[in-house]
Tab-separated table of C-alpha atoms in Angstrom:
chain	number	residue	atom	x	y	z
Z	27	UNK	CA	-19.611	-6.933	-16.226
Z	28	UNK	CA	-18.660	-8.301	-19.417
Z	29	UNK	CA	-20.123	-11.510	-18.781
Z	30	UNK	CA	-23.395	-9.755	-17.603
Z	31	UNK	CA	-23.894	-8.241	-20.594
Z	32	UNK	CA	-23.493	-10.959	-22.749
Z	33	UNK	CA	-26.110	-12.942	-20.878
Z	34	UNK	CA	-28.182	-10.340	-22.176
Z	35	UNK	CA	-27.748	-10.632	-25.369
Z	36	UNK	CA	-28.504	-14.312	-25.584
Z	37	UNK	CA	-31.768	-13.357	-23.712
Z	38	UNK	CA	-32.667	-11.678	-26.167
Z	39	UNK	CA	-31.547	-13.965	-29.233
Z	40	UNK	CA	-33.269	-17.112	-27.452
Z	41	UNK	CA	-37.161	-17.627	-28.479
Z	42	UNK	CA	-37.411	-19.187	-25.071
Z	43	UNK	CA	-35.095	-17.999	-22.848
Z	44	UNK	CA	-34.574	-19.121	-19.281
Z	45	UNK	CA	-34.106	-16.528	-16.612
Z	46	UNK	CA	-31.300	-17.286	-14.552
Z	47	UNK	CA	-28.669	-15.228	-12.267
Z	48	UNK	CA	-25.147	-15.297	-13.012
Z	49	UNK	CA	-24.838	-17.522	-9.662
Z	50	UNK	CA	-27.388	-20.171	-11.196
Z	51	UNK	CA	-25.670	-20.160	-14.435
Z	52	UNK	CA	-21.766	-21.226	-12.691
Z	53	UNK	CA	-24.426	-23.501	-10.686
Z	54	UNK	CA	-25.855	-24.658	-13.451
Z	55	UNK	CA	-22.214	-25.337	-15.176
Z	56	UNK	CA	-21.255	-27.231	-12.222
Z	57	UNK	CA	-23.911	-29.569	-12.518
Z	58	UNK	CA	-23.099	-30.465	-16.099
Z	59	UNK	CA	-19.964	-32.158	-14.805
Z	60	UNK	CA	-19.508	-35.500	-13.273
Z	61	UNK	CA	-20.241	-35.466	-9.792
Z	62	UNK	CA	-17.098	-35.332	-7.528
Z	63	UNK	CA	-17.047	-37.487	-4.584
Z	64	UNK	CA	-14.458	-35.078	-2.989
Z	65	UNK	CA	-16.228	-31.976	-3.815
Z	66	UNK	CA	-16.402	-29.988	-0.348
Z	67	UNK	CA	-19.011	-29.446	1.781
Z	68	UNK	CA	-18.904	-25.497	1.415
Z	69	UNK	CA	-20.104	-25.873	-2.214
Z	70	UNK	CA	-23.037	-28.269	-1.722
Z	71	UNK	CA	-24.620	-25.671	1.087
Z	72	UNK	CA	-24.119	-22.977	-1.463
Z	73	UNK	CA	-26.053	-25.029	-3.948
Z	74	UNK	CA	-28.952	-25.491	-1.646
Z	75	UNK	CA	-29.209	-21.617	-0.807
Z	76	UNK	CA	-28.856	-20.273	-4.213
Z	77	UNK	CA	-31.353	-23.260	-5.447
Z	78	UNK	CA	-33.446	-21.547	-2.163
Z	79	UNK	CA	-33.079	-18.072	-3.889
Z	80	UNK	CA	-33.506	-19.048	-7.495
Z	81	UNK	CA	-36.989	-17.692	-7.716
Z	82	UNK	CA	-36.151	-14.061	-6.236
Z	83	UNK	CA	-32.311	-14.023	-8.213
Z	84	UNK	CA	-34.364	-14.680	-11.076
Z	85	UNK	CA	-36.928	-12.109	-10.717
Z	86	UNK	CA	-34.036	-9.349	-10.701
Z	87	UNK	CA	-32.735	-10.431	-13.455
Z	88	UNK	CA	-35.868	-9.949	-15.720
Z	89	UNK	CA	-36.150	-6.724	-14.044
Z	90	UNK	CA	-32.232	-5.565	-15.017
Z	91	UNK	CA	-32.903	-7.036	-18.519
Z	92	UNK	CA	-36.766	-4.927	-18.865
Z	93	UNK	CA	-34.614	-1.628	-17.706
Z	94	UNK	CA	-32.174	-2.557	-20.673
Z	95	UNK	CA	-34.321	-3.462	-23.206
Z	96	UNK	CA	-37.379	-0.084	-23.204
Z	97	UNK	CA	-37.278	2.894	-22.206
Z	98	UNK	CA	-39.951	3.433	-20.235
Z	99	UNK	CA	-38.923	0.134	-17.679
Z	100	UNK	CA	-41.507	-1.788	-19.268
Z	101	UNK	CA	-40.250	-5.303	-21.447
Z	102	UNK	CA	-41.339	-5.868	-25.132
Z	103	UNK	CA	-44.267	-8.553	-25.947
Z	104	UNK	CA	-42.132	-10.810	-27.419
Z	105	UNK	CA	-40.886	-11.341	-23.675
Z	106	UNK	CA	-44.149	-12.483	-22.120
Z	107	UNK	CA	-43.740	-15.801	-20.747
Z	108	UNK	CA	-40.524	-16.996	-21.452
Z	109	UNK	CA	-39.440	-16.981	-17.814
Z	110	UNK	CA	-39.669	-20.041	-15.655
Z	111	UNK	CA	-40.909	-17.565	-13.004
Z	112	UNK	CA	-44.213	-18.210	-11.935
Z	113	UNK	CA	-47.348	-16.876	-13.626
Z	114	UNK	CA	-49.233	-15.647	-10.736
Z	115	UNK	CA	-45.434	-13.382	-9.764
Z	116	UNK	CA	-45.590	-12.778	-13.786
Z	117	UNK	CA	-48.885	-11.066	-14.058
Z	118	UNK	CA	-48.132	-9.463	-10.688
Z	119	UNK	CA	-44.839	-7.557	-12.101
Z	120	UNK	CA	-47.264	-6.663	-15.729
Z	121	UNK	CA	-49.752	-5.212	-13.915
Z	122	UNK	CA	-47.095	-3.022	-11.599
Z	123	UNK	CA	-45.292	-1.771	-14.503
Z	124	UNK	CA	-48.687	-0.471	-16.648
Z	125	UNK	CA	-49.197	1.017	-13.385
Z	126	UNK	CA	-45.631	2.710	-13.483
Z	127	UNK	CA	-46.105	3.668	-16.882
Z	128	UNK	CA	-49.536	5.120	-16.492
Z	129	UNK	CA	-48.153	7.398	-13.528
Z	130	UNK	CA	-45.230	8.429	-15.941
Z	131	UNK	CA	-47.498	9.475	-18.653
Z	132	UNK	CA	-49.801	11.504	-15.516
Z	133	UNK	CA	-46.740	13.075	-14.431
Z	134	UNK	CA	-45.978	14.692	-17.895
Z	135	UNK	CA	-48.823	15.762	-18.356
Z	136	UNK	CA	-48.665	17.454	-15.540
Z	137	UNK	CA	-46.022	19.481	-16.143
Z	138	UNK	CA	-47.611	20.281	-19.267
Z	139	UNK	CA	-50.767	21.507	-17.733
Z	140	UNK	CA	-48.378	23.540	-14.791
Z	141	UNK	CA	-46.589	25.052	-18.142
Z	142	UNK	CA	-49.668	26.195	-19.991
Z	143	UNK	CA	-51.032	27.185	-16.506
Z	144	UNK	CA	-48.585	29.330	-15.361
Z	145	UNK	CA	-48.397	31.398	-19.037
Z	146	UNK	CA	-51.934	31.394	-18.045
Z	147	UNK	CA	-51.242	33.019	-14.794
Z	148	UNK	CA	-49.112	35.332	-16.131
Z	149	UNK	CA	-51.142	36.781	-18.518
Z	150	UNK	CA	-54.018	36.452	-15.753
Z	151	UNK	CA	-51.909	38.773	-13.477
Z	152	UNK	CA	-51.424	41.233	-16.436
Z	153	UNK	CA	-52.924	44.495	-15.420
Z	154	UNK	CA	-52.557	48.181	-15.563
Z	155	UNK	CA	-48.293	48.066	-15.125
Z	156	UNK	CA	-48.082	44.400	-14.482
Z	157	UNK	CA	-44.816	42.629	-16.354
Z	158	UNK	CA	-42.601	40.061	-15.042
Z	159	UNK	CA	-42.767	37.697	-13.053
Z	160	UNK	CA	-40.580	34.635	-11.188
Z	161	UNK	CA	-42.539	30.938	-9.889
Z	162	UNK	CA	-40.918	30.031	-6.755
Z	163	UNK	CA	-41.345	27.611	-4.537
Z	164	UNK	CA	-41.984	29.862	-1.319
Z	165	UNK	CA	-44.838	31.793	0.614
Z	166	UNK	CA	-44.380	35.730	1.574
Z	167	UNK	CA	-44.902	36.780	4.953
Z	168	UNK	CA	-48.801	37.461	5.235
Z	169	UNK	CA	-47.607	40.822	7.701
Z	170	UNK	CA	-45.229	41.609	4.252
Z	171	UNK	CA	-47.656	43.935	2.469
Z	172	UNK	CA	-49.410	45.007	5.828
Z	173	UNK	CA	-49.394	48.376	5.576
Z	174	UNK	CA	-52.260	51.178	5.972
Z	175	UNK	CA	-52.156	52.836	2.529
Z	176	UNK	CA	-53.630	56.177	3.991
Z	177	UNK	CA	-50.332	56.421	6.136
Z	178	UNK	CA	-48.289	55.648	2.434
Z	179	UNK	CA	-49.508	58.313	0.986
Z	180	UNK	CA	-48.282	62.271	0.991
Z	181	UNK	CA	-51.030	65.121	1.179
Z	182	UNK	CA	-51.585	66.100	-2.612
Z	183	UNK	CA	-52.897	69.558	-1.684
Z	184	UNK	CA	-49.960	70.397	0.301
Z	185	UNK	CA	-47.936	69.387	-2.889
Z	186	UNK	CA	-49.515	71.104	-5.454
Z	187	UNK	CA	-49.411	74.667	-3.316
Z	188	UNK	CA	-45.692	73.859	-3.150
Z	189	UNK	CA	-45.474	73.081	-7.163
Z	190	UNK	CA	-46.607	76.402	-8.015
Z	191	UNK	CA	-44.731	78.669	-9.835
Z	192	UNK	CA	-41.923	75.908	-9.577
Z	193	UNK	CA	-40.977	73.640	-12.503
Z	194	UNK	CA	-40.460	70.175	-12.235
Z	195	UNK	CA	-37.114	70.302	-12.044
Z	196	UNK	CA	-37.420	72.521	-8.988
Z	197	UNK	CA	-39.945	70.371	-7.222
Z	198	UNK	CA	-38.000	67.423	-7.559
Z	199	UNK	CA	-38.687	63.717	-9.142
Z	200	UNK	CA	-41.073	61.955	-6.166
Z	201	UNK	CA	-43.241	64.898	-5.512
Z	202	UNK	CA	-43.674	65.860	-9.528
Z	203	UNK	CA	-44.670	62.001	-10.047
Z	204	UNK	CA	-47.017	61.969	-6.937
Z	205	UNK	CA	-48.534	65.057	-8.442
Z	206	UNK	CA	-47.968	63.728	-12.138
Z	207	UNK	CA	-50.294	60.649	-10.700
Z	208	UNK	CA	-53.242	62.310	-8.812
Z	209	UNK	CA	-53.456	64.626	-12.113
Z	210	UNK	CA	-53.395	61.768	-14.320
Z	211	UNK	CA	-56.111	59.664	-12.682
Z	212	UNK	CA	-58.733	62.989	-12.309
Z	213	UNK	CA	-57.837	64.028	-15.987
Z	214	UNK	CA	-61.155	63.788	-17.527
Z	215	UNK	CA	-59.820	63.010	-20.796
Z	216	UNK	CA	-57.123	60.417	-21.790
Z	217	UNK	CA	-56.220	57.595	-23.609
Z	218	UNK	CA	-53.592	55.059	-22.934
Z	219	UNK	CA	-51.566	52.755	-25.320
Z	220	UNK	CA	-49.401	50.004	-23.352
Z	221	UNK	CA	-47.066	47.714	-25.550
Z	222	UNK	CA	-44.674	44.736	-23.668
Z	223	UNK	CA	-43.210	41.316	-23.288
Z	224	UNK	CA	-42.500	39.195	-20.880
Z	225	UNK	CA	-40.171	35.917	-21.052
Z	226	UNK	CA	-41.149	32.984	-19.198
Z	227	UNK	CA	-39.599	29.346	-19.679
Z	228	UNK	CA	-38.123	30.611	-23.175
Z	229	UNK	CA	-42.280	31.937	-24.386
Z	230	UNK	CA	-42.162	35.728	-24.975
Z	231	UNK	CA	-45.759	36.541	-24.195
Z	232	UNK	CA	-46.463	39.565	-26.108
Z	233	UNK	CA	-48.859	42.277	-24.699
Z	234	UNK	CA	-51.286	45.139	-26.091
Z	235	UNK	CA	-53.466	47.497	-24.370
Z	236	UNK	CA	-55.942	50.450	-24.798
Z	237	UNK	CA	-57.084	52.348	-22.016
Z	238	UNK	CA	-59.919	55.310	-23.343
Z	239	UNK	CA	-61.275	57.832	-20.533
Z	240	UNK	CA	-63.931	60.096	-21.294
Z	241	UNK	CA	-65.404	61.575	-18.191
Z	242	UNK	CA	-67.278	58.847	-16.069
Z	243	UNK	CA	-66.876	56.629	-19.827
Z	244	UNK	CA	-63.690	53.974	-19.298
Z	245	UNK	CA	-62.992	51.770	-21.969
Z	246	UNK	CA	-60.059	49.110	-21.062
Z	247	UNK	CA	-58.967	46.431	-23.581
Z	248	UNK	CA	-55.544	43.888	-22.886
Z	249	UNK	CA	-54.578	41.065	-25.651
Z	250	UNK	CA	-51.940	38.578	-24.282
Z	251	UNK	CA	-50.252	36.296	-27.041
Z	252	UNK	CA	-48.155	33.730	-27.356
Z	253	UNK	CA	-47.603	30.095	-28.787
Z	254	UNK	CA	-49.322	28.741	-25.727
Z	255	UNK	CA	-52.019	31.446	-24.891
Z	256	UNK	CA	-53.787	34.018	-26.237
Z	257	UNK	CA	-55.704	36.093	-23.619
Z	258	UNK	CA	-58.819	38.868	-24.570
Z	259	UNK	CA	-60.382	40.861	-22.581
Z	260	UNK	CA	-62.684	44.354	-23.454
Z	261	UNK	CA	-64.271	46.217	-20.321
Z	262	UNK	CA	-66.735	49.070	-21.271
Z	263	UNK	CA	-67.182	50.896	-17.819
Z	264	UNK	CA	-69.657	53.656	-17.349
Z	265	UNK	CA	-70.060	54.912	-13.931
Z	266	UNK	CA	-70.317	52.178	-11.529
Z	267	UNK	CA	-71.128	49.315	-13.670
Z	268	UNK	CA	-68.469	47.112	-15.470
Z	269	UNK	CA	-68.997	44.993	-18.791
Z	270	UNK	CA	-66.496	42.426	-19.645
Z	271	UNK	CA	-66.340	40.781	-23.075
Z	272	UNK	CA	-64.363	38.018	-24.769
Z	273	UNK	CA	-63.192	37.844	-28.151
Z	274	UNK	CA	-60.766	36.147	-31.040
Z	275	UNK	CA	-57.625	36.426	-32.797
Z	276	UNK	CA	-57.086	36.032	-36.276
Z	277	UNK	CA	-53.751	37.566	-37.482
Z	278	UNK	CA	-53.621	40.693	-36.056
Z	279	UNK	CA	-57.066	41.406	-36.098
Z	280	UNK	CA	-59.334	41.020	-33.290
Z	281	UNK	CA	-63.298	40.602	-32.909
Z	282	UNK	CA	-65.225	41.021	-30.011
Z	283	UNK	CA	-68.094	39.004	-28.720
Z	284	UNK	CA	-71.495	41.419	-29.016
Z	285	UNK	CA	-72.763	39.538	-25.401
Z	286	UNK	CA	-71.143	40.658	-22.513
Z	287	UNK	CA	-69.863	37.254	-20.392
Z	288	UNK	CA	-70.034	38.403	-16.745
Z	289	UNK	CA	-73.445	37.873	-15.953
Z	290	UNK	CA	-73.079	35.359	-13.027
Z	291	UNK	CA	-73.520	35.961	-9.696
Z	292	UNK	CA	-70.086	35.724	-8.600
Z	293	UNK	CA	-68.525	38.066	-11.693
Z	294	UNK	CA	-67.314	41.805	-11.330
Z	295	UNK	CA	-69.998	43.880	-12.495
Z	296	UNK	CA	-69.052	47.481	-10.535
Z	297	UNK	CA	-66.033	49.796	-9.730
Z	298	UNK	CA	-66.560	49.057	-6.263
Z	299	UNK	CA	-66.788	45.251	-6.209
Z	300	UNK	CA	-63.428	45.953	-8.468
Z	301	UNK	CA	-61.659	48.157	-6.091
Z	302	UNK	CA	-62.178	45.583	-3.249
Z	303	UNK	CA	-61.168	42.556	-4.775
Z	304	UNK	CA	-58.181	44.267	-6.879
Z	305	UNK	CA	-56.905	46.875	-4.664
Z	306	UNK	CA	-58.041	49.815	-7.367
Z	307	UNK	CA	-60.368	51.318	-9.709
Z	308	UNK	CA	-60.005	50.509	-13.281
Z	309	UNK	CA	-59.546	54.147	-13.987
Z	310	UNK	CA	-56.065	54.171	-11.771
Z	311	UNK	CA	-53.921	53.565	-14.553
Z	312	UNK	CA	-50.385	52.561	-12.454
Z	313	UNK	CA	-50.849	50.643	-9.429
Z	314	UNK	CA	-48.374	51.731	-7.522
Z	315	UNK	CA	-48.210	53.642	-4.399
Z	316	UNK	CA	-45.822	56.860	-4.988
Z	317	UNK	CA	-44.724	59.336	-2.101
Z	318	UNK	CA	-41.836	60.403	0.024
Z	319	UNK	CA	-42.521	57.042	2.082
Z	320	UNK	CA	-42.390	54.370	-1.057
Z	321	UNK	CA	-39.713	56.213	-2.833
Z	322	UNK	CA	-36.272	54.496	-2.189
Z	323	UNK	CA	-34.337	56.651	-4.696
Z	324	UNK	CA	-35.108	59.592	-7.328
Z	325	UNK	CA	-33.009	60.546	-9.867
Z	326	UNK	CA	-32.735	64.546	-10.874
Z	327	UNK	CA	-35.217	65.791	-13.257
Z	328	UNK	CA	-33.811	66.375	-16.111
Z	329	UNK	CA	-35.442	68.457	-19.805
Z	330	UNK	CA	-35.268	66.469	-22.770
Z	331	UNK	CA	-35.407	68.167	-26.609
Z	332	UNK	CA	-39.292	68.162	-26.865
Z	333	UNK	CA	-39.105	70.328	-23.196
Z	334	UNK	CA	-40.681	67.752	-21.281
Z	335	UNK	CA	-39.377	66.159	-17.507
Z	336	UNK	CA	-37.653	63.135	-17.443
Z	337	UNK	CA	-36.724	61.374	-13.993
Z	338	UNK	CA	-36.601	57.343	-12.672
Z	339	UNK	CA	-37.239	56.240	-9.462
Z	340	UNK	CA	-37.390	53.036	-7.493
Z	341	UNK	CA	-39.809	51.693	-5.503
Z	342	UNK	CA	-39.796	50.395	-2.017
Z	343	UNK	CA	-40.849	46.715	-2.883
Z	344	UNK	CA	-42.749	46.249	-0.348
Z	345	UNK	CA	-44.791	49.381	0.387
Z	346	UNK	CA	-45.355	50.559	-3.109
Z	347	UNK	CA	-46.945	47.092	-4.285
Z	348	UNK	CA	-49.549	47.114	-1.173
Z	349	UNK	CA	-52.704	47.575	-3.345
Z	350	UNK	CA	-50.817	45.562	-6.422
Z	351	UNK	CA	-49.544	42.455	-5.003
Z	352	UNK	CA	-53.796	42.669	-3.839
Z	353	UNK	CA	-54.471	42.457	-7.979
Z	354	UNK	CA	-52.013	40.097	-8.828
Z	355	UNK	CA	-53.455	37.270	-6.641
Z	356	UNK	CA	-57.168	37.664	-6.940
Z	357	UNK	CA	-56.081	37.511	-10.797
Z	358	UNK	CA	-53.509	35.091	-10.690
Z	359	UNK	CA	-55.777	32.679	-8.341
Z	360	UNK	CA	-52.674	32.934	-5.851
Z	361	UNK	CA	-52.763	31.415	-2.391
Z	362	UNK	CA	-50.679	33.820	-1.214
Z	363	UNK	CA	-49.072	37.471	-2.450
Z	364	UNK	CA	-46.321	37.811	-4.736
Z	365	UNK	CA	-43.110	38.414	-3.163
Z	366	UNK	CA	-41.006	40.931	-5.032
Z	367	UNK	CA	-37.336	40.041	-5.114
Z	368	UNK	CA	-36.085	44.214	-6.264
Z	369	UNK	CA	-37.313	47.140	-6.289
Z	370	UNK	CA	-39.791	48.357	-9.192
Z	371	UNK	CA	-38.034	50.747	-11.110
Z	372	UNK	CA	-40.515	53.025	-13.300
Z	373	UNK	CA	-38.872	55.673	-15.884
Z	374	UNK	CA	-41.369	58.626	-16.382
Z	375	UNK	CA	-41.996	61.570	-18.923
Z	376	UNK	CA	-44.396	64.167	-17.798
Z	377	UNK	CA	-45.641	67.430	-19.110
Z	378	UNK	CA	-44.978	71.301	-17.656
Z	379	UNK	CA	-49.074	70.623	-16.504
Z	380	UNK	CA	-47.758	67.506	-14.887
Z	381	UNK	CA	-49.790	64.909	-17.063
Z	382	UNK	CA	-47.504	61.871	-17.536
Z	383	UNK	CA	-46.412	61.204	-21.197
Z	384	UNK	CA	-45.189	57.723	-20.774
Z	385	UNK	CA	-44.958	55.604	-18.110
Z	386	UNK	CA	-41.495	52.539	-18.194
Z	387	UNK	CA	-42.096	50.105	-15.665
Z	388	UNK	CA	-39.551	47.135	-14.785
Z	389	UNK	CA	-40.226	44.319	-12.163
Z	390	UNK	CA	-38.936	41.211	-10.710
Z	391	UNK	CA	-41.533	38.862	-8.343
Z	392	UNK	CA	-41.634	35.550	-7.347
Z	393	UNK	CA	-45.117	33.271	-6.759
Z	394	UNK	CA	-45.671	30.118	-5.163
Z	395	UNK	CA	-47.076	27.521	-7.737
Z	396	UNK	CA	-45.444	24.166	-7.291
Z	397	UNK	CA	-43.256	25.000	-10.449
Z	398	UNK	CA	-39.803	27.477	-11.047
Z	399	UNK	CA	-39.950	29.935	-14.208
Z	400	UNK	CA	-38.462	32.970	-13.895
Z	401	UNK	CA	-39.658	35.821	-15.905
Z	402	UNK	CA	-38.748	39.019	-17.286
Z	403	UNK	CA	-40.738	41.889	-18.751
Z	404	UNK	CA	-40.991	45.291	-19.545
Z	405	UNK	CA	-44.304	47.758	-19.986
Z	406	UNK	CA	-44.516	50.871	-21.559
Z	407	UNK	CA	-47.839	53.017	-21.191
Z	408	UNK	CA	-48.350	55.791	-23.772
Z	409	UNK	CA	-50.757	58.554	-22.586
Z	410	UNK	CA	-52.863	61.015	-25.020
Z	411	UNK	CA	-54.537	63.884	-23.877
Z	412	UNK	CA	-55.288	66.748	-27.113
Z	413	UNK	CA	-55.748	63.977	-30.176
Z	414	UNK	CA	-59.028	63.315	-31.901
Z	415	UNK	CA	-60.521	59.669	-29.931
Z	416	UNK	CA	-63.608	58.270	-29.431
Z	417	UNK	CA	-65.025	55.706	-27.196
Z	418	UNK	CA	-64.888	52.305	-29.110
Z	419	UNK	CA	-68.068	50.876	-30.418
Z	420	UNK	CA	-69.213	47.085	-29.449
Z	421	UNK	CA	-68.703	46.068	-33.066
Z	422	UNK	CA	-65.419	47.483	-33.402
Z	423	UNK	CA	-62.759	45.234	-34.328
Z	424	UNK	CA	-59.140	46.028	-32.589
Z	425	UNK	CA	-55.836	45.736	-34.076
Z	426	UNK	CA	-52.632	44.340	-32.120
């Protein structure tokens, strides 16, 4: 080993070195003394099959010496030429090893594009409660999520008799959410403040929302930021028909574009177009399906000091994500659903009226995207119902 490495070193030191096994050089040694008329016949056939193999010894020699000398596998200029290996083989080995190279510089950039793609994704499949997330490398079961929501859900009506002249406390956590949420979505007056992170591949993506409801008036806006991405998106809604718009960051300030951008053919423009590519309406502010039949466990309801209801639950992961895991691919540009690896645990504050005050959501998923980063997030959704708002104006700047 010793020896081998020294060879090296005169390679390099010689201005015209000649490229030689360690076979040829005791060969070449050999020859150097007089020739011995009782040398055997074992060592002249050796000398005629290693003088046989001297081009292809010699060739992976210059290839041990290249791997030594760069990093990349490629050998210094300087090298060019000096081997008594012929040209044509030469220009043959150059040629393979800028095509090596080339494919090593393709395949980091590729995982630089599949890093900036999946913060991409993730802010992409940011919406209403979305947080967290975890890139795997498998598929769900397409029967996973197959589920007719009509048969998820509990009869409201029948709830809300029961909830009279009982408390929350008395009703009990899943039926005071499931009423909490059906009052909540037809509550003609709201707005909505959401605030979270998520942590993917060591980037804390950093998210801000505003939901405003006035009537058949929805205004939705969601800035995603981190040192990779920055994602903006305003919605203006008014009855059926949607208006997106993008916008810019500077600081913490953000301005709007005036024009609205989805104008093509293919783009989003009503609640209905919305609903069937993303599972729900814009104005359905968790997507989530609670009832008695998504509802793995409920803690008691419990009064806090300001006299509102405090419970958790979690959520059957597969049932209670049917019309979410719908909006996290057609955002994400998935191939396939999400498959959640726990149960969705939400912690919720609601009123005596049973409007919910804030809405904790926690989540754990994994995607198939060719590429591993697990996430973790956390959203909390503020609601409003009795303070002084108004619908934002076009030229309204936002602050995050």
């Amino acid at each position: 080993m010793k020896r081998k490495v020294d060879e090296v070193k005169d390679f390099k030191k010689e201005v015209n070195p000649v490229v030689v096994t360690q076979k040829d050089q005791s060969l070449l040694e050999d020859e150097e003394k007089p020739a011995k008329k009782s040398a055997s016949k074992k060592k002249d056939d050796l000398i005629k099959k290693d003088e046989t193999l001297k081009v292809d010894d010699s060739l992976n020699v210059e290839q041990n010496i290249s791997s030594n000398l760069t990093d990349d596998g490629v050998a210094d200029d300087k090298f060019a030429g000096d081997s008594k290996i012929d040209e044509s083989t030469t220009k043959k080995k150059s040629k393979k090893d800028k095509k090596g190279e080339k494919k090593k510089k393709s395949h980091k950039m590729k995982k630089s594009t599949r890093f900036t793609l999946l913060i991409v994704i993730l802010v992409g499949m940011f919406c209403g409660v979305a947080v967290g997330l975890y890139f795997g490398p498998k598929s769900v079961d397409p029967n996973r999520y197959n589920f007719e929501v009509s048969a998820l859900l509990d009869d409201v009506d029948e709830i809300r008799n029961e909830a009279s002249g009982k408390t929350p406390v008395e009703l009990g956590a899943t039926k005071s959410c499931v009423l909490a949420f059906d009052t909540t979505f037809n509550e003609g007056r709201v707005k909505v403040v959401g605030r979270g992170s998520v942590l993917a591949m060591g980037v804390t993506q950093s998210i801000s929302a505003l939901t405003i409801r006035m009537n058949d008036k929805l205004y939705y806006e969601n800035v995603s930021v981190s040192n990779f991405v920055k994602a903006l998106n305003r919605y203006y809604v008014e009855g059926e028909n949607i208006s997106h718009y993008g916008g810019s960051l500077s600081g913490n300030i953000v301005t709007w574009n005036t024009t609205p951008d989805n104008t093509g053919a293919d783009d989003i423009k009503t609640m209905t177009q919305h609903k069937a590519k993303f599972g729900s309406t814009m104005n359905e502010y968790m997507t989530y399906i609670v009832s008695s039949k998504t509802v793995n466990t409920a803690s008691a309801v419990t009064v806090n000091d300001d006299g509102n209801y405090v419970f958790t639950l979690t959520l059957d992961k597969s049932k209670s994500v049917v019309n979410y895991v719908k909006t996290m691919k057609a955002t994400g540009g998935l191939s396939s659903y999400p498959d959640f690896t726990s149960d969705p645990r939400v912690d919720i504050i609601i009123d005596a009226n049973y409007r919910i005050l804030r809405f904790e959501s926690h989540e754990e998923y994994t995607v198939s995207m060719g590429i591993s980063a697990k996430s973790v997030g956390t959203l909390v959704n503020t609601f409003y119902y009795d303070e002084d708002f108004a619908m934002p104006k076009i030229t309204d700047k936002s602050v995050v």
